[in-house]
PDB file of C-alpha atoms in Angstrom:
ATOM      1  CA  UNK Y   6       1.047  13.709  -3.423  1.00 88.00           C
ATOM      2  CA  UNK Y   7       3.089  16.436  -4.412  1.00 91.00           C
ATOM      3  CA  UNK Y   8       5.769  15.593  -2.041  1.00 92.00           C
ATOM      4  CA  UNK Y   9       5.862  12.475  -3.006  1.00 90.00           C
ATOM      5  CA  UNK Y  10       6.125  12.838  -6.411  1.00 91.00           C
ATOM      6  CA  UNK Y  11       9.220  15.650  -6.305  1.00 92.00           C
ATOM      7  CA  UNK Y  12      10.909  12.936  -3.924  1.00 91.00           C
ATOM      8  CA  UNK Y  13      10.310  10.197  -5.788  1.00 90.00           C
ATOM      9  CA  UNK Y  14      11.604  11.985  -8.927  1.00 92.00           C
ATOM     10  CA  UNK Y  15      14.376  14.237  -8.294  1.00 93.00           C
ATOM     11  CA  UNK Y  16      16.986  11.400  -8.138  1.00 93.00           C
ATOM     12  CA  UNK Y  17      16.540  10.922 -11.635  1.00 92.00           C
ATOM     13  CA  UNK Y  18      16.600  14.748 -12.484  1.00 94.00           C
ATOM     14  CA  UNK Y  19      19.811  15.283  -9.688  1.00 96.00           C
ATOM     15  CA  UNK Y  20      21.652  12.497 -12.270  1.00 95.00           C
ATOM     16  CA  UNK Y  21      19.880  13.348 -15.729  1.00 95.00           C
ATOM     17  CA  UNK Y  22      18.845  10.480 -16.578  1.00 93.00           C
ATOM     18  CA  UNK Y  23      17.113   7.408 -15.265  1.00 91.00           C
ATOM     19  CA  UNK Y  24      14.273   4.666 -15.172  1.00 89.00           C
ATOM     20  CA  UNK Y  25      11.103   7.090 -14.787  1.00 90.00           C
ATOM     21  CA  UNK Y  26       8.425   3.371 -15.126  1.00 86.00           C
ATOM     22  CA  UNK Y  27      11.252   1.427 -12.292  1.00 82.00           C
ATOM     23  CA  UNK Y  28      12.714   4.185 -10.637  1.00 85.00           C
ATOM     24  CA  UNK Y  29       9.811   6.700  -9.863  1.00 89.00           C
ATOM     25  CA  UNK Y  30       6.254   5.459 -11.473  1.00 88.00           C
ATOM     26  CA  UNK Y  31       6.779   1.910  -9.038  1.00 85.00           C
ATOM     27  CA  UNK Y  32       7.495   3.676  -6.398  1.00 87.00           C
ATOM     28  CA  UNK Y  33       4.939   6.679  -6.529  1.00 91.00           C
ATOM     29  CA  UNK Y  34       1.847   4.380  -7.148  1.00 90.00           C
ATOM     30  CA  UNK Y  35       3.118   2.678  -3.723  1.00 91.00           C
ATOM     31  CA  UNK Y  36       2.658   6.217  -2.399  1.00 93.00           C
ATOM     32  CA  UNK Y  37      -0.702   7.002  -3.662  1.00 93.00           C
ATOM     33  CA  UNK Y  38      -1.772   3.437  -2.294  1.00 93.00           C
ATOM     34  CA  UNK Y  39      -0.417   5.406   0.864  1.00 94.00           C
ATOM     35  CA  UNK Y  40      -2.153   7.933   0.761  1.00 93.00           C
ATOM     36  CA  UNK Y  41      -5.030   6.520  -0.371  1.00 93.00           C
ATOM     37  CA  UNK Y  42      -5.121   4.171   2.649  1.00 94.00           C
ATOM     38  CA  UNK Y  43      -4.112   6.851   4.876  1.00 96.00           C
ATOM     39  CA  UNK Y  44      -0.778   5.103   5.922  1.00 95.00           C
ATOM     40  CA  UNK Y  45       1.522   6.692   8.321  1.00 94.00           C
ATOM     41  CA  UNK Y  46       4.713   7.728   7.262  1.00 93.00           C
ATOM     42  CA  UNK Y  47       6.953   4.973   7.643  1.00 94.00           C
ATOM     43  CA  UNK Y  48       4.527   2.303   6.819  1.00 95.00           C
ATOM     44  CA  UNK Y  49       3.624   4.011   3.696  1.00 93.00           C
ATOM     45  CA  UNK Y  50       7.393   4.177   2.777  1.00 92.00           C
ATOM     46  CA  UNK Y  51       7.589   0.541   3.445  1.00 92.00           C
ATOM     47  CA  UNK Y  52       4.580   0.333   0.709  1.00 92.00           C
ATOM     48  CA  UNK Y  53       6.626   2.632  -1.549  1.00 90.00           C
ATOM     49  CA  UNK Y  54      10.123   1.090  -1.688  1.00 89.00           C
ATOM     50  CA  UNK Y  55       8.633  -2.719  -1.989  1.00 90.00           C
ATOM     51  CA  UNK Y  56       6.904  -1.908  -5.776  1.00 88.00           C
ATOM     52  CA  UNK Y  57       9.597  -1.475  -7.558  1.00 86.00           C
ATOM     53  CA  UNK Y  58      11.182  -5.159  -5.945  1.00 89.00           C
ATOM     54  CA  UNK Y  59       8.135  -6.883  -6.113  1.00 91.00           C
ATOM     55  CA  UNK Y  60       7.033  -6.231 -10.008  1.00 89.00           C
ATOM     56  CA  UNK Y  61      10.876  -6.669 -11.252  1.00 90.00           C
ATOM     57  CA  UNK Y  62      11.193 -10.313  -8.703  1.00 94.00           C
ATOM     58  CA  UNK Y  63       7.325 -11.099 -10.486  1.00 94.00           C
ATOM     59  CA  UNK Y  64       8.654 -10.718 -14.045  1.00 92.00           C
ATOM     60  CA  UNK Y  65      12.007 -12.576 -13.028  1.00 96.00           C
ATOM     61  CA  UNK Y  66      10.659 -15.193 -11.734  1.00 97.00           C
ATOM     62  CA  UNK Y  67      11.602 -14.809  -7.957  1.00 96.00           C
ATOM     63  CA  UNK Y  68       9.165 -16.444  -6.443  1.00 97.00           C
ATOM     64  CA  UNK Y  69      10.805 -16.617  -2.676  1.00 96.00           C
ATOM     65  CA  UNK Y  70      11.321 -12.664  -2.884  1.00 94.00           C
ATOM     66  CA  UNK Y  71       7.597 -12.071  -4.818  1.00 95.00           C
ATOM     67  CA  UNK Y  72       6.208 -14.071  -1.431  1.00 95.00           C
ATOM     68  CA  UNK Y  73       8.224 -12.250   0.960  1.00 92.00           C
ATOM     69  CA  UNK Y  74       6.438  -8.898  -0.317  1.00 91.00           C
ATOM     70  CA  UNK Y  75       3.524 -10.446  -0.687  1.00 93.00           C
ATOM     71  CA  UNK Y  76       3.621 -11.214   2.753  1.00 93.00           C
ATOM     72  CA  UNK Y  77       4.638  -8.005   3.807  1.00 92.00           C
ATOM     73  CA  UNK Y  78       1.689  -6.295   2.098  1.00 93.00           C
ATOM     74  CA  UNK Y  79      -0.557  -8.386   3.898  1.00 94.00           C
ATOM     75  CA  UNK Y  80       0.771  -7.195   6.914  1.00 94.00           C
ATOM     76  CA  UNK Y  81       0.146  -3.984   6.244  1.00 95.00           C
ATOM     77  CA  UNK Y  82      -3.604  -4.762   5.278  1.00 95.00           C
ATOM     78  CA  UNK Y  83      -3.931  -6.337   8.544  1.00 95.00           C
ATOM     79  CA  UNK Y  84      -2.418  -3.723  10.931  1.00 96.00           C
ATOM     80  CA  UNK Y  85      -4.531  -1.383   8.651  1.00 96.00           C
ATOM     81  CA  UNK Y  86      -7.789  -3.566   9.974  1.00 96.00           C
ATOM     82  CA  UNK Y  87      -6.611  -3.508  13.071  1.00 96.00           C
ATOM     83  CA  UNK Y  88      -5.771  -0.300  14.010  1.00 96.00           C
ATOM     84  CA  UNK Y  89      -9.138   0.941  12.144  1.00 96.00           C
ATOM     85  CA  UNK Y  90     -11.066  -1.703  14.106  1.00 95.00           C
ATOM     86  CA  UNK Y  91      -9.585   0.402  17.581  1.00 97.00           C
ATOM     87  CA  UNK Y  92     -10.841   3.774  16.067  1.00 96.00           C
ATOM     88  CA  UNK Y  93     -12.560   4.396  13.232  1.00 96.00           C
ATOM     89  CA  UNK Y  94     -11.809   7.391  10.916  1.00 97.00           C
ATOM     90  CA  UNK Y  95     -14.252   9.247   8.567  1.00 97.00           C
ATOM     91  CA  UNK Y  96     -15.629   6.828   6.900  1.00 96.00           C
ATOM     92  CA  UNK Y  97     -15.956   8.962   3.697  1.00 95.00           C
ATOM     93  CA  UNK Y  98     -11.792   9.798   4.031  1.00 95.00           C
ATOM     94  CA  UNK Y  99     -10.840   5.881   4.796  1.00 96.00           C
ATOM     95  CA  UNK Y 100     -11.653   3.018   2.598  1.00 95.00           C
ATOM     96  CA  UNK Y 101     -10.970   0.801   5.737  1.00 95.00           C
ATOM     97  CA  UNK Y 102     -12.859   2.018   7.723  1.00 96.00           C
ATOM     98  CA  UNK Y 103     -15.768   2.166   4.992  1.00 96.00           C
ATOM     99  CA  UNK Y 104     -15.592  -1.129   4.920  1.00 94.00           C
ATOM    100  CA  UNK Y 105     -15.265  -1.989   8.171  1.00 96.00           C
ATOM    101  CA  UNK Y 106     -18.713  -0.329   8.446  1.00 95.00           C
ATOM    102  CA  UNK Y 107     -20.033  -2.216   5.916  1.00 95.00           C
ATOM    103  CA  UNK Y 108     -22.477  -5.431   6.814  1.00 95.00           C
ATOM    104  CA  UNK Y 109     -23.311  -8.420   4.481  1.00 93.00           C
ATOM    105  CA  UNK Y 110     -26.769  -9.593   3.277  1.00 94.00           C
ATOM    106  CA  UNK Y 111     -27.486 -10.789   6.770  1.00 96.00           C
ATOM    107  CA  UNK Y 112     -26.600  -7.857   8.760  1.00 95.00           C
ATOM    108  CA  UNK Y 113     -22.971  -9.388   9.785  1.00 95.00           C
ATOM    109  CA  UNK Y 114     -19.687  -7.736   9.530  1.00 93.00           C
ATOM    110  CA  UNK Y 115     -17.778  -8.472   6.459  1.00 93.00           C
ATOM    111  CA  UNK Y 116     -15.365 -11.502   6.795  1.00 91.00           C
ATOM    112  CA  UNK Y 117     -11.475 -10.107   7.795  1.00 89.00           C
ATOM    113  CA  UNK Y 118     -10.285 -12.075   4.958  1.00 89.00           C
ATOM    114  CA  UNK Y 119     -12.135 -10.461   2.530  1.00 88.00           C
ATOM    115  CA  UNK Y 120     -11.247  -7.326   3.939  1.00 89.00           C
ATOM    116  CA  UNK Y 121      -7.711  -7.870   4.032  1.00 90.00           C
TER     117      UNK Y 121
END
């Protein structure tokens, strides 16, 4: 997280000045989502950069632009499913693939909707 956070915020301390809730606290939340998730690099950096876009297009009103992120966070939930589904991780280091794990009151997987 560390990492993260120094990249995230040296832009603003390289120029002085700056944003820090649009230009680095958007942006780093993406990456703790990241990390939390355990997202690979580039995906994660997708999650990252699309934050900052998405909140600002929500409070504007940009509805086409709020459902094209939207859209693209879903994917990301999905491929996360998916790729947990092929190998499962430590279920106590992966919230995925906790709740992949996980079975309902009748002893059936949990619903991929829900999940995603």
């Amino acid at each position: 997280m560390q990492r993260h956070c120094d990249e995230e915020l040296q832009p603003l301390l390289d120029r002085g000045s700056g944003d820090i809730c649009q230009e680095f606290a958007a942006n780093f939340c993406g990456w703790v989502e990241a990390e939390w998730l355990n997202l690979d690099e580039e995906t994660g950096r997708v999650l990252a950069q699309s934050v900052t876009p998405f909140v600002q297009s929500w409070r504007g009103g940009n509805w086409d632009y709020v459902k094209k992120a939207s859209d693209e966070f879903y994917k990301i939930a999905r491929d996360v499913v998916a790729d947990r589904r092929k190998a499962l991780r430590d279920p106590e280091e992966d919230p995925a693939s906790s709740l992949l794990m996980e079975r309902d009151a009748y002893g059936k997987e949990l619903d991929e909707f829900h999940l995603v």
